[in-house]
């Protein structure tokens, strides 16, 4: 029986909340989170990754990621202007989210995670080398402009760049020795996490600047970005392990519905903004992620019960 960790549900909930917040127009302080938001999400995905042979992984990906990806994109194509639909279909099947309207683009994460999991299943015995190889290929591609920023088929650039965070998350669970803070007292943990997090945020804000992982924009200093994003993501994971041990039905539901939220939240935000204009009522950007999560809470519960494939689950 699979063990469920409460801290992972909390971590996934906070992570998806940060992703939603990143897509809220004029959201204050969003730049502060940009340096670690996506690396943290990929680390969590790696932490949850269970190696399987390629055939098993491909079968699982088909039902848990590929079908939901196609369903959500098909839904968005229905509400897309007819003239843009043919090219939209091509870009959906090519995983080229950059060429799709803005409310499609968060699904680049699904494309990348699919590729990461499938490649990992092919090289289960050599996972240690995958982040190094992917990183070197990324640098090579970037140097020679092999993949264009606005035409990133199958999100190749972003996948190569983010692979290292996924694999680190996997080894963080597999090899507890990597989690060095576990060897220290709780007081030392809190002190290091508190001071370290604030210091790293300030370093990132002042010397790295805004980051956009979707477009492989790593700010003003690429290697400083890597150091800061790794350390911030790890400190966050350790903080959740220490603090969030109590289960919550609401948090568990949001955690289960991460895929649904990821795929539709930008469309929901657009609808809310249209309603704001028509009604004359305006919500503060800080409230928008919570409004989105509240609106999607019941759909998540209904999908979990009746259409689990829409939240990445097989039929019960």
PDB file of C-alpha atoms in Angstrom:
ATOM      1  CA  UNK A   1       0.000   0.000   0.000  1.00  0.00           C
ATOM      2  CA  UNK A   2       1.348   3.402  -0.995  1.00  0.00           C
ATOM      3  CA  UNK A   3       2.205   5.686   1.920  1.00  0.00           C
ATOM      4  CA  UNK A   4       0.771   9.206   1.677  1.00  0.00           C
ATOM      5  CA  UNK A   5       2.825  12.005   3.200  1.00  0.00           C
ATOM      6  CA  UNK A   6       0.854  15.025   4.418  1.00  0.00           C
ATOM      7  CA  UNK A   7       3.771  17.376   3.752  1.00  0.00           C
ATOM      8  CA  UNK A   8       3.757  16.475   0.056  1.00  0.00           C
ATOM      9  CA  UNK A   9       0.073  17.433  -0.215  1.00  0.00           C
ATOM     10  CA  UNK A  10       0.848  20.763   1.418  1.00  0.00           C
ATOM     11  CA  UNK A  11       3.892  21.278  -0.797  1.00  0.00           C
ATOM     12  CA  UNK A  12       1.949  20.519  -3.991  1.00  0.00           C
ATOM     13  CA  UNK A  13      -0.848  22.855  -2.877  1.00  0.00           C
ATOM     14  CA  UNK A  14       1.544  25.736  -2.194  1.00  0.00           C
ATOM     15  CA  UNK A  15       3.443  25.027  -5.415  1.00  0.00           C
ATOM     16  CA  UNK A  16       0.316  25.137  -7.605  1.00  0.00           C
ATOM     17  CA  UNK A  17      -0.864  28.259  -5.755  1.00  0.00           C
ATOM     18  CA  UNK A  18       2.412  29.965  -6.697  1.00  0.00           C
ATOM     19  CA  UNK A  19       1.949  28.864 -10.317  1.00  0.00           C
ATOM     20  CA  UNK A  20      -1.574  30.333 -10.397  1.00  0.00           C
ATOM     21  CA  UNK A  21      -0.332  33.538  -8.784  1.00  0.00           C
ATOM     22  CA  UNK A  22       2.398  33.845 -11.420  1.00  0.00           C
ATOM     23  CA  UNK A  23      -0.282  34.118 -14.112  1.00  0.00           C
ATOM     24  CA  UNK A  24      -2.364  36.772 -12.342  1.00  0.00           C
ATOM     25  CA  UNK A  25      -1.951  40.110 -14.174  1.00  0.00           C
ATOM     26  CA  UNK A  26       0.029  42.698 -12.198  1.00  0.00           C
ATOM     27  CA  UNK A  27       0.599  40.327  -9.279  1.00  0.00           C
ATOM     28  CA  UNK A  28       2.940  42.015  -6.760  1.00  0.00           C
ATOM     29  CA  UNK A  29       6.082  40.195  -5.592  1.00  0.00           C
ATOM     30  CA  UNK A  30       5.664  37.547  -8.326  1.00  0.00           C
ATOM     31  CA  UNK A  31       9.268  38.140  -9.371  1.00  0.00           C
ATOM     32  CA  UNK A  32      10.446  36.957  -5.943  1.00  0.00           C
ATOM     33  CA  UNK A  33       8.948  33.507  -6.525  1.00  0.00           C
ATOM     34  CA  UNK A  34       9.978  33.129 -10.166  1.00  0.00           C
ATOM     35  CA  UNK A  35      13.489  31.930  -9.380  1.00  0.00           C
ATOM     36  CA  UNK A  36      12.388  28.796  -7.514  1.00  0.00           C
ATOM     37  CA  UNK A  37       8.703  28.229  -8.359  1.00  0.00           C
ATOM     38  CA  UNK A  38       9.217  25.822 -11.278  1.00  0.00           C
ATOM     39  CA  UNK A  39      12.414  24.145  -9.957  1.00  0.00           C
ATOM     40  CA  UNK A  40      10.509  23.413  -6.740  1.00  0.00           C
ATOM     41  CA  UNK A  41       7.621  21.892  -8.709  1.00  0.00           C
ATOM     42  CA  UNK A  42      10.006  19.662 -10.672  1.00  0.00           C
ATOM     43  CA  UNK A  43      11.812  18.577  -7.503  1.00  0.00           C
ATOM     44  CA  UNK A  44       8.499  17.511  -6.008  1.00  0.00           C
ATOM     45  CA  UNK A  45       7.696  15.589  -9.199  1.00  0.00           C
ATOM     46  CA  UNK A  46      11.052  13.847  -8.987  1.00  0.00           C
ATOM     47  CA  UNK A  47      10.511  13.064  -5.312  1.00  0.00           C
ATOM     48  CA  UNK A  48       7.257  11.331  -6.241  1.00  0.00           C
ATOM     49  CA  UNK A  49       8.763   9.505  -9.216  1.00  0.00           C
ATOM     50  CA  UNK A  50       8.881   5.723  -9.037  1.00  0.00           C
ATOM     51  CA  UNK A  51      11.148   4.094 -11.667  1.00  0.00           C
ATOM     52  CA  UNK A  52       9.432   1.631 -13.995  1.00  0.00           C
ATOM     53  CA  UNK A  53      10.428  -0.168 -17.168  1.00  0.00           C
ATOM     54  CA  UNK A  54       9.650   1.804 -20.320  1.00  0.00           C
ATOM     55  CA  UNK A  55       6.546  -0.194 -21.287  1.00  0.00           C
ATOM     56  CA  UNK A  56       4.959   0.297 -17.852  1.00  0.00           C
ATOM     57  CA  UNK A  57       5.896   3.963 -17.737  1.00  0.00           C
ATOM     58  CA  UNK A  58       4.568   4.614 -21.240  1.00  0.00           C
ATOM     59  CA  UNK A  59       1.282   2.916 -20.347  1.00  0.00           C
ATOM     60  CA  UNK A  60       0.993   4.974 -17.164  1.00  0.00           C
ATOM     61  CA  UNK A  61       1.865   8.209 -18.965  1.00  0.00           C
ATOM     62  CA  UNK A  62      -0.755   7.508 -21.633  1.00  0.00           C
ATOM     63  CA  UNK A  63      -3.588   7.337 -19.124  1.00  0.00           C
ATOM     64  CA  UNK A  64      -2.344   9.752 -16.456  1.00  0.00           C
ATOM     65  CA  UNK A  65      -0.793  12.543 -18.557  1.00  0.00           C
ATOM     66  CA  UNK A  66      -1.221  12.181 -22.323  1.00  0.00           C
ATOM     67  CA  UNK A  67      -5.010  11.652 -22.341  1.00  0.00           C
ATOM     68  CA  UNK A  68      -5.645  14.524 -19.861  1.00  0.00           C
ATOM     69  CA  UNK A  69      -3.288  16.738 -21.898  1.00  0.00           C
ATOM     70  CA  UNK A  70      -5.250  16.017 -25.083  1.00  0.00           C
ATOM     71  CA  UNK A  71      -8.631  16.430 -23.369  1.00  0.00           C
ATOM     72  CA  UNK A  72      -7.809  19.812 -21.838  1.00  0.00           C
ATOM     73  CA  UNK A  73      -6.230  21.086 -25.045  1.00  0.00           C
ATOM     74  CA  UNK A  74      -9.252  19.880 -27.029  1.00  0.00           C
ATOM     75  CA  UNK A  75     -11.522  21.785 -24.661  1.00  0.00           C
ATOM     76  CA  UNK A  76      -9.500  24.953 -25.218  1.00  0.00           C
ATOM     77  CA  UNK A  77      -9.528  24.407 -28.995  1.00  0.00           C
ATOM     78  CA  UNK A  78     -13.332  24.417 -28.896  1.00  0.00           C
ATOM     79  CA  UNK A  79     -13.309  27.964 -27.509  1.00  0.00           C
ATOM     80  CA  UNK A  80     -10.480  29.090 -29.840  1.00  0.00           C
ATOM     81  CA  UNK A  81     -11.299  31.196 -32.942  1.00  0.00           C
ATOM     82  CA  UNK A  82     -12.003  28.748 -35.829  1.00  0.00           C
ATOM     83  CA  UNK A  83      -9.240  30.111 -38.068  1.00  0.00           C
ATOM     84  CA  UNK A  84      -6.621  29.285 -35.402  1.00  0.00           C
ATOM     85  CA  UNK A  85      -7.828  25.728 -34.741  1.00  0.00           C
ATOM     86  CA  UNK A  86      -5.907  23.828 -37.503  1.00  0.00           C
ATOM     87  CA  UNK A  87      -2.535  25.279 -36.498  1.00  0.00           C
ATOM     88  CA  UNK A  88      -3.514  24.874 -32.848  1.00  0.00           C
ATOM     89  CA  UNK A  89      -4.072  21.141 -33.340  1.00  0.00           C
ATOM     90  CA  UNK A  90      -0.615  20.795 -34.916  1.00  0.00           C
ATOM     91  CA  UNK A  91       1.036  22.654 -32.039  1.00  0.00           C
ATOM     92  CA  UNK A  92      -0.821  20.601 -29.416  1.00  0.00           C
ATOM     93  CA  UNK A  93       0.428  17.337 -30.931  1.00  0.00           C
ATOM     94  CA  UNK A  94       3.926  18.767 -31.302  1.00  0.00           C
ATOM     95  CA  UNK A  95       3.932  19.941 -27.690  1.00  0.00           C
ATOM     96  CA  UNK A  96       4.792  23.421 -28.914  1.00  0.00           C
ATOM     97  CA  UNK A  97       3.034  25.488 -26.246  1.00  0.00           C
ATOM     98  CA  UNK A  98       4.854  28.686 -27.216  1.00  0.00           C
ATOM     99  CA  UNK A  99       2.879  28.785 -30.461  1.00  0.00           C
ATOM    100  CA  UNK A 100      -0.463  28.428 -28.661  1.00  0.00           C
ATOM    101  CA  UNK A 101      -2.570  31.131 -26.941  1.00  0.00           C
ATOM    102  CA  UNK A 102      -1.522  32.138 -23.434  1.00  0.00           C
ATOM    103  CA  UNK A 103      -4.138  30.071 -21.601  1.00  0.00           C
ATOM    104  CA  UNK A 104      -2.682  26.863 -23.110  1.00  0.00           C
ATOM    105  CA  UNK A 105       0.883  27.474 -22.094  1.00  0.00           C
ATOM    106  CA  UNK A 106       0.994  26.197 -18.504  1.00  0.00           C
ATOM    107  CA  UNK A 107       0.585  22.715 -19.983  1.00  0.00           C
ATOM    108  CA  UNK A 108       4.214  22.863 -21.105  1.00  0.00           C
ATOM    109  CA  UNK A 109       4.922  21.361 -17.682  1.00  0.00           C
ATOM    110  CA  UNK A 110       3.003  18.199 -18.653  1.00  0.00           C
ATOM    111  CA  UNK A 111       4.954  17.878 -21.901  1.00  0.00           C
ATOM    112  CA  UNK A 112       8.255  18.197 -20.064  1.00  0.00           C
ATOM    113  CA  UNK A 113       7.345  15.822 -17.236  1.00  0.00           C
ATOM    114  CA  UNK A 114       6.179  13.195 -19.744  1.00  0.00           C
ATOM    115  CA  UNK A 115       9.515  13.297 -21.533  1.00  0.00           C
ATOM    116  CA  UNK A 116      11.491  13.248 -18.275  1.00  0.00           C
ATOM    117  CA  UNK A 117       9.662  10.190 -16.976  1.00  0.00           C
ATOM    118  CA  UNK A 118       9.892   8.286 -20.245  1.00  0.00           C
ATOM    119  CA  UNK A 119      13.609   9.035 -20.675  1.00  0.00           C
ATOM    120  CA  UNK A 120      14.246   8.116 -17.029  1.00  0.00           C
ATOM    121  CA  UNK A 121      12.541   4.759 -17.599  1.00  0.00           C
ATOM    122  CA  UNK A 122      14.983   4.048 -20.446  1.00  0.00           C
ATOM    123  CA  UNK A 123      18.029   4.819 -18.300  1.00  0.00           C
ATOM    124  CA  UNK A 124      16.949   3.640 -14.847  1.00  0.00           C
ATOM    125  CA  UNK A 125      20.434   2.333 -14.061  1.00  0.00           C
ATOM    126  CA  UNK A 126      22.081   5.577 -15.157  1.00  0.00           C
ATOM    127  CA  UNK A 127      19.856   8.232 -13.594  1.00  0.00           C
ATOM    128  CA  UNK A 128      22.876   9.826 -11.911  1.00  0.00           C
ATOM    129  CA  UNK A 129      24.224  10.899 -15.297  1.00  0.00           C
ATOM    130  CA  UNK A 130      20.980  12.149 -16.839  1.00  0.00           C
ATOM    131  CA  UNK A 131      21.017  15.648 -15.282  1.00  0.00           C
ATOM    132  CA  UNK A 132      24.652  16.129 -16.333  1.00  0.00           C
ATOM    133  CA  UNK A 133      24.012  14.976 -19.893  1.00  0.00           C
ATOM    134  CA  UNK A 134      20.795  16.983 -20.247  1.00  0.00           C
ATOM    135  CA  UNK A 135      22.508  20.084 -18.830  1.00  0.00           C
ATOM    136  CA  UNK A 136      25.423  19.815 -21.272  1.00  0.00           C
ATOM    137  CA  UNK A 137      23.073  19.294 -24.207  1.00  0.00           C
ATOM    138  CA  UNK A 138      21.061  22.308 -23.089  1.00  0.00           C
ATOM    139  CA  UNK A 139      24.193  24.491 -23.010  1.00  0.00           C
ATOM    140  CA  UNK A 140      25.188  23.205 -26.456  1.00  0.00           C
ATOM    141  CA  UNK A 141      21.746  23.888 -27.903  1.00  0.00           C
ATOM    142  CA  UNK A 142      21.665  27.343 -26.318  1.00  0.00           C
ATOM    143  CA  UNK A 143      25.112  28.222 -27.614  1.00  0.00           C
ATOM    144  CA  UNK A 144      24.286  27.316 -31.207  1.00  0.00           C
ATOM    145  CA  UNK A 145      20.589  28.201 -31.175  1.00  0.00           C
ATOM    146  CA  UNK A 146      19.511  24.690 -32.159  1.00  0.00           C
ATOM    147  CA  UNK A 147      15.991  25.189 -30.773  1.00  0.00           C
ATOM    148  CA  UNK A 148      14.343  28.569 -31.272  1.00  0.00           C
ATOM    149  CA  UNK A 149      12.806  30.200 -28.204  1.00  0.00           C
ATOM    150  CA  UNK A 150       9.436  30.751 -29.897  1.00  0.00           C
ATOM    151  CA  UNK A 151       9.334  27.325 -31.554  1.00  0.00           C
ATOM    152  CA  UNK A 152      10.282  24.877 -28.802  1.00  0.00           C
ATOM    153  CA  UNK A 153       8.817  21.618 -30.125  1.00  0.00           C
ATOM    154  CA  UNK A 154       8.092  19.138 -27.316  1.00  0.00           C
ATOM    155  CA  UNK A 155       9.464  21.792 -24.953  1.00  0.00           C
ATOM    156  CA  UNK A 156      12.937  20.402 -25.615  1.00  0.00           C
ATOM    157  CA  UNK A 157      14.847  23.384 -24.237  1.00  0.00           C
ATOM    158  CA  UNK A 158      12.823  23.632 -21.040  1.00  0.00           C
ATOM    159  CA  UNK A 159      12.945  19.874 -20.515  1.00  0.00           C
ATOM    160  CA  UNK A 160      16.725  19.767 -20.857  1.00  0.00           C
ATOM    161  CA  UNK A 161      17.123  22.691 -18.470  1.00  0.00           C
ATOM    162  CA  UNK A 162      14.701  21.381 -15.827  1.00  0.00           C
ATOM    163  CA  UNK A 163      15.672  17.697 -15.925  1.00  0.00           C
ATOM    164  CA  UNK A 164      18.297  18.218 -13.226  1.00  0.00           C
ATOM    165  CA  UNK A 165      15.682  19.407 -10.691  1.00  0.00           C
ATOM    166  CA  UNK A 166      13.525  16.362 -11.376  1.00  0.00           C
ATOM    167  CA  UNK A 167      16.424  13.933 -10.867  1.00  0.00           C
ATOM    168  CA  UNK A 168      17.622  15.760  -7.738  1.00  0.00           C
ATOM    169  CA  UNK A 169      14.158  15.375  -6.243  1.00  0.00           C
ATOM    170  CA  UNK A 170      14.229  11.657  -7.031  1.00  0.00           C
ATOM    171  CA  UNK A 171      17.589  11.150  -5.321  1.00  0.00           C
ATOM    172  CA  UNK A 172      16.534  13.304  -2.383  1.00  0.00           C
ATOM    173  CA  UNK A 173      14.012  10.589  -1.566  1.00  0.00           C
ATOM    174  CA  UNK A 174      16.087   7.589  -2.633  1.00  0.00           C
ATOM    175  CA  UNK A 175      19.231   8.627  -0.786  1.00  0.00           C
ATOM    176  CA  UNK A 176      18.414  10.312   2.567  1.00  0.00           C
ATOM    177  CA  UNK A 177      22.082  11.283   2.982  1.00  0.00           C
ATOM    178  CA  UNK A 178      21.504  14.076   0.448  1.00  0.00           C
ATOM    179  CA  UNK A 179      19.030  15.621   2.864  1.00  0.00           C
ATOM    180  CA  UNK A 180      21.845  16.973   5.026  1.00  0.00           C
ATOM    181  CA  UNK A 181      19.636  19.098   7.299  1.00  0.00           C
ATOM    182  CA  UNK A 182      18.066  15.960   8.783  1.00  0.00           C
ATOM    183  CA  UNK A 183      21.325  15.429  10.674  1.00  0.00           C
ATOM    184  CA  UNK A 184      20.873  18.698  12.572  1.00  0.00           C
ATOM    185  CA  UNK A 185      18.526  19.610  15.408  1.00  0.00           C
ATOM    186  CA  UNK A 186      15.087  21.096  14.628  1.00  0.00           C
ATOM    187  CA  UNK A 187      16.210  24.470  16.009  1.00  0.00           C
ATOM    188  CA  UNK A 188      19.222  24.476  13.678  1.00  0.00           C
ATOM    189  CA  UNK A 189      16.965  23.489  10.784  1.00  0.00           C
ATOM    190  CA  UNK A 190      14.571  26.373  11.380  1.00  0.00           C
ATOM    191  CA  UNK A 191      17.444  28.836  11.765  1.00  0.00           C
ATOM    192  CA  UNK A 192      19.183  27.720   8.576  1.00  0.00           C
ATOM    193  CA  UNK A 193      15.933  27.603   6.609  1.00  0.00           C
ATOM    194  CA  UNK A 194      14.782  31.037   7.823  1.00  0.00           C
ATOM    195  CA  UNK A 195      18.060  32.894   7.371  1.00  0.00           C
ATOM    196  CA  UNK A 196      18.996  30.976   4.235  1.00  0.00           C
ATOM    197  CA  UNK A 197      15.661  31.505   2.533  1.00  0.00           C
ATOM    198  CA  UNK A 198      15.613  35.273   3.108  1.00  0.00           C
ATOM    199  CA  UNK A 199      19.273  35.655   2.083  1.00  0.00           C
ATOM    200  CA  UNK A 200      18.825  33.573  -1.078  1.00  0.00           C
ATOM    201  CA  UNK A 201      15.661  35.457  -2.048  1.00  0.00           C
ATOM    202  CA  UNK A 202      17.515  38.750  -1.754  1.00  0.00           C
ATOM    203  CA  UNK A 203      20.454  37.424  -3.773  1.00  0.00           C
ATOM    204  CA  UNK A 204      18.101  36.147  -6.433  1.00  0.00           C
ATOM    205  CA  UNK A 205      16.081  39.351  -6.536  1.00  0.00           C
ATOM    206  CA  UNK A 206      19.114  41.643  -6.766  1.00  0.00           C
ATOM    207  CA  UNK A 207      21.553  39.630  -8.877  1.00  0.00           C
ATOM    208  CA  UNK A 208      19.470  37.174 -10.912  1.00  0.00           C
ATOM    209  CA  UNK A 209      16.293  39.122 -11.529  1.00  0.00           C
ATOM    210  CA  UNK A 210      13.073  37.847 -13.152  1.00  0.00           C
ATOM    211  CA  UNK A 211      13.113  34.232 -14.345  1.00  0.00           C
ATOM    212  CA  UNK A 212      10.823  32.581 -16.898  1.00  0.00           C
ATOM    213  CA  UNK A 213      11.482  28.829 -17.077  1.00  0.00           C
ATOM    214  CA  UNK A 214       8.939  28.365 -19.865  1.00  0.00           C
ATOM    215  CA  UNK A 215      11.170  30.410 -22.149  1.00  0.00           C
ATOM    216  CA  UNK A 216      14.432  29.303 -20.508  1.00  0.00           C
ATOM    217  CA  UNK A 217      15.041  32.851 -19.342  1.00  0.00           C
ATOM    218  CA  UNK A 218      17.261  32.365 -16.300  1.00  0.00           C
ATOM    219  CA  UNK A 219      17.777  36.008 -15.462  1.00  0.00           C
ATOM    220  CA  UNK A 220      21.024  37.974 -15.370  1.00  0.00           C
ATOM    221  CA  UNK A 221      23.336  35.230 -14.122  1.00  0.00           C
ATOM    222  CA  UNK A 222      22.746  31.656 -15.272  1.00  0.00           C
ATOM    223  CA  UNK A 223      24.985  29.839 -12.797  1.00  0.00           C
ATOM    224  CA  UNK A 224      23.873  31.977  -9.857  1.00  0.00           C
ATOM    225  CA  UNK A 225      20.302  31.130 -10.856  1.00  0.00           C
ATOM    226  CA  UNK A 226      21.123  27.418 -10.652  1.00  0.00           C
ATOM    227  CA  UNK A 227      22.696  27.721  -7.194  1.00  0.00           C
ATOM    228  CA  UNK A 228      19.922  29.882  -5.752  1.00  0.00           C
ATOM    229  CA  UNK A 229      17.039  27.892  -7.296  1.00  0.00           C
ATOM    230  CA  UNK A 230      18.489  24.580  -6.076  1.00  0.00           C
ATOM    231  CA  UNK A 231      19.035  25.833  -2.542  1.00  0.00           C
ATOM    232  CA  UNK A 232      15.676  27.603  -2.248  1.00  0.00           C
ATOM    233  CA  UNK A 233      13.804  24.559  -3.549  1.00  0.00           C
ATOM    234  CA  UNK A 234      15.631  22.234  -1.179  1.00  0.00           C
ATOM    235  CA  UNK A 235      15.042  24.520   1.827  1.00  0.00           C
ATOM    236  CA  UNK A 236      11.347  24.633   0.959  1.00  0.00           C
ATOM    237  CA  UNK A 237      11.118  20.848   0.807  1.00  0.00           C
ATOM    238  CA  UNK A 238      12.877  20.545   4.147  1.00  0.00           C
ATOM    239  CA  UNK A 239      10.566  23.161   5.666  1.00  0.00           C
ATOM    240  CA  UNK A 240       7.481  21.248   4.535  1.00  0.00           C
ATOM    241  CA  UNK A 241       8.918  18.017   5.923  1.00  0.00           C
ATOM    242  CA  UNK A 242       9.364  19.679   9.304  1.00  0.00           C
ATOM    243  CA  UNK A 243       6.184  21.709   9.621  1.00  0.00           C
ATOM    244  CA  UNK A 244       3.375  20.141   7.642  1.00  0.00           C
ATOM    245  CA  UNK A 245       2.607  16.792   9.184  1.00  0.00           C
ATOM    246  CA  UNK A 246      -1.123  17.326   9.785  1.00  0.00           C
ATOM    247  CA  UNK A 247      -3.513  16.077   7.113  1.00  0.00           C
ATOM    248  CA  UNK A 248      -6.195  18.328   5.650  1.00  0.00           C
ATOM    249  CA  UNK A 249      -9.098  17.167   3.484  1.00  0.00           C
ATOM    250  CA  UNK A 250      -9.100  20.449   1.567  1.00  0.00           C
ATOM    251  CA  UNK A 251      -5.334  20.423   0.978  1.00  0.00           C
ATOM    252  CA  UNK A 252      -5.446  16.770  -0.041  1.00  0.00           C
ATOM    253  CA  UNK A 253      -8.162  17.522  -2.606  1.00  0.00           C
ATOM    254  CA  UNK A 254      -6.200  20.425  -4.099  1.00  0.00           C
ATOM    255  CA  UNK A 255      -3.092  18.249  -4.172  1.00  0.00           C
ATOM    256  CA  UNK A 256      -5.035  15.558  -6.029  1.00  0.00           C
ATOM    257  CA  UNK A 257      -6.331  18.162  -8.475  1.00  0.00           C
ATOM    258  CA  UNK A 258      -2.993  19.753  -9.317  1.00  0.00           C
ATOM    259  CA  UNK A 259      -3.199  18.586 -12.931  1.00  0.00           C
ATOM    260  CA  UNK A 260      -6.678  20.043 -13.450  1.00  0.00           C
ATOM    261  CA  UNK A 261      -5.662  23.348 -11.856  1.00  0.00           C
ATOM    262  CA  UNK A 262      -2.517  23.515 -13.974  1.00  0.00           C
ATOM    263  CA  UNK A 263      -4.452  22.988 -17.197  1.00  0.00           C
ATOM    264  CA  UNK A 264      -7.405  25.347 -16.705  1.00  0.00           C
ATOM    265  CA  UNK A 265      -6.381  28.036 -14.222  1.00  0.00           C
ATOM    266  CA  UNK A 266      -5.294  30.540 -16.881  1.00  0.00           C
ATOM    267  CA  UNK A 267      -8.668  30.227 -18.617  1.00  0.00           C
ATOM    268  CA  UNK A 268     -10.428  30.702 -15.261  1.00  0.00           C
ATOM    269  CA  UNK A 269      -8.354  33.833 -14.600  1.00  0.00           C
ATOM    270  CA  UNK A 270      -9.356  35.236 -18.013  1.00  0.00           C
ATOM    271  CA  UNK A 271     -13.038  34.588 -17.254  1.00  0.00           C
ATOM    272  CA  UNK A 272     -12.725  36.278 -13.842  1.00  0.00           C
ATOM    273  CA  UNK A 273     -11.043  39.319 -15.416  1.00  0.00           C
ATOM    274  CA  UNK A 274     -13.845  39.598 -18.010  1.00  0.00           C
ATOM    275  CA  UNK A 275     -16.464  39.397 -15.251  1.00  0.00           C
ATOM    276  CA  UNK A 276     -14.589  42.047 -13.297  1.00  0.00           C
ATOM    277  CA  UNK A 277     -14.817  44.438 -16.240  1.00  0.00           C
ATOM    278  CA  UNK A 278     -18.518  43.747 -16.769  1.00  0.00           C
ATOM    279  CA  UNK A 279     -19.452  44.000 -13.089  1.00  0.00           C
ATOM    280  CA  UNK A 280     -17.148  46.839 -12.117  1.00  0.00           C
ATOM    281  CA  UNK A 281     -15.913  44.754  -9.163  1.00  0.00           C
ATOM    282  CA  UNK A 282     -12.170  44.203  -8.935  1.00  0.00           C
ATOM    283  CA  UNK A 283     -10.353  41.576  -6.867  1.00  0.00           C
ATOM    284  CA  UNK A 284      -6.924  42.256  -5.450  1.00  0.00           C
ATOM    285  CA  UNK A 285      -4.253  40.134  -7.235  1.00  0.00           C
ATOM    286  CA  UNK A 286      -3.285  38.543  -3.906  1.00  0.00           C
ATOM    287  CA  UNK A 287      -6.797  37.090  -3.640  1.00  0.00           C
ATOM    288  CA  UNK A 288      -6.962  35.732  -7.181  1.00  0.00           C
ATOM    289  CA  UNK A 289      -5.166  32.385  -6.577  1.00  0.00           C
ATOM    290  CA  UNK A 290      -7.525  31.588  -3.711  1.00  0.00           C
ATOM    291  CA  UNK A 291     -10.573  32.526  -5.781  1.00  0.00           C
ATOM    292  CA  UNK A 292      -9.362  30.235  -8.575  1.00  0.00           C
ATOM    293  CA  UNK A 293      -8.770  27.360  -6.146  1.00  0.00           C
ATOM    294  CA  UNK A 294     -12.196  27.838  -4.562  1.00  0.00           C
ATOM    295  CA  UNK A 295     -13.878  27.807  -7.981  1.00  0.00           C
ATOM    296  CA  UNK A 296     -12.009  24.656  -9.006  1.00  0.00           C
ATOM    297  CA  UNK A 297     -12.417  22.799  -5.715  1.00  0.00           C
ATOM    298  CA  UNK A 298     -15.792  21.262  -6.530  1.00  0.00           C
ATOM    299  CA  UNK A 299     -14.803  20.298 -10.111  1.00  0.00           C
ATOM    300  CA  UNK A 300     -11.797  18.517  -8.620  1.00  0.00           C
ATOM    301  CA  UNK A 301     -13.996  16.599  -6.194  1.00  0.00           C
ATOM    302  CA  UNK A 302     -16.435  15.662  -8.977  1.00  0.00           C
ATOM    303  CA  UNK A 303     -13.615  14.544 -11.266  1.00  0.00           C
ATOM    304  CA  UNK A 304     -12.082  12.508  -8.470  1.00  0.00           C
ATOM    305  CA  UNK A 305     -15.378  10.681  -8.050  1.00  0.00           C
ATOM    306  CA  UNK A 306     -16.721  10.393 -11.596  1.00  0.00           C
ATOM    307  CA  UNK A 307     -13.959  11.234 -14.135  1.00  0.00           C
ATOM    308  CA  UNK A 308     -10.646  10.527 -12.372  1.00  0.00           C
ATOM    309  CA  UNK A 309      -8.698  10.593 -15.635  1.00  0.00           C
ATOM    310  CA  UNK A 310      -9.138  14.394 -15.668  1.00  0.00           C
ATOM    311  CA  UNK A 311      -6.980  14.666 -12.558  1.00  0.00           C
ATOM    312  CA  UNK A 312      -4.456  12.098 -13.783  1.00  0.00           C
ATOM    313  CA  UNK A 313      -5.922   9.038 -12.134  1.00  0.00           C
ATOM    314  CA  UNK A 314      -7.050   5.738 -13.567  1.00  0.00           C
ATOM    315  CA  UNK A 315     -10.647   4.568 -13.143  1.00  0.00           C
ATOM    316  CA  UNK A 316     -11.426   3.472  -9.611  1.00  0.00           C
TER     317      UNK A 316
END
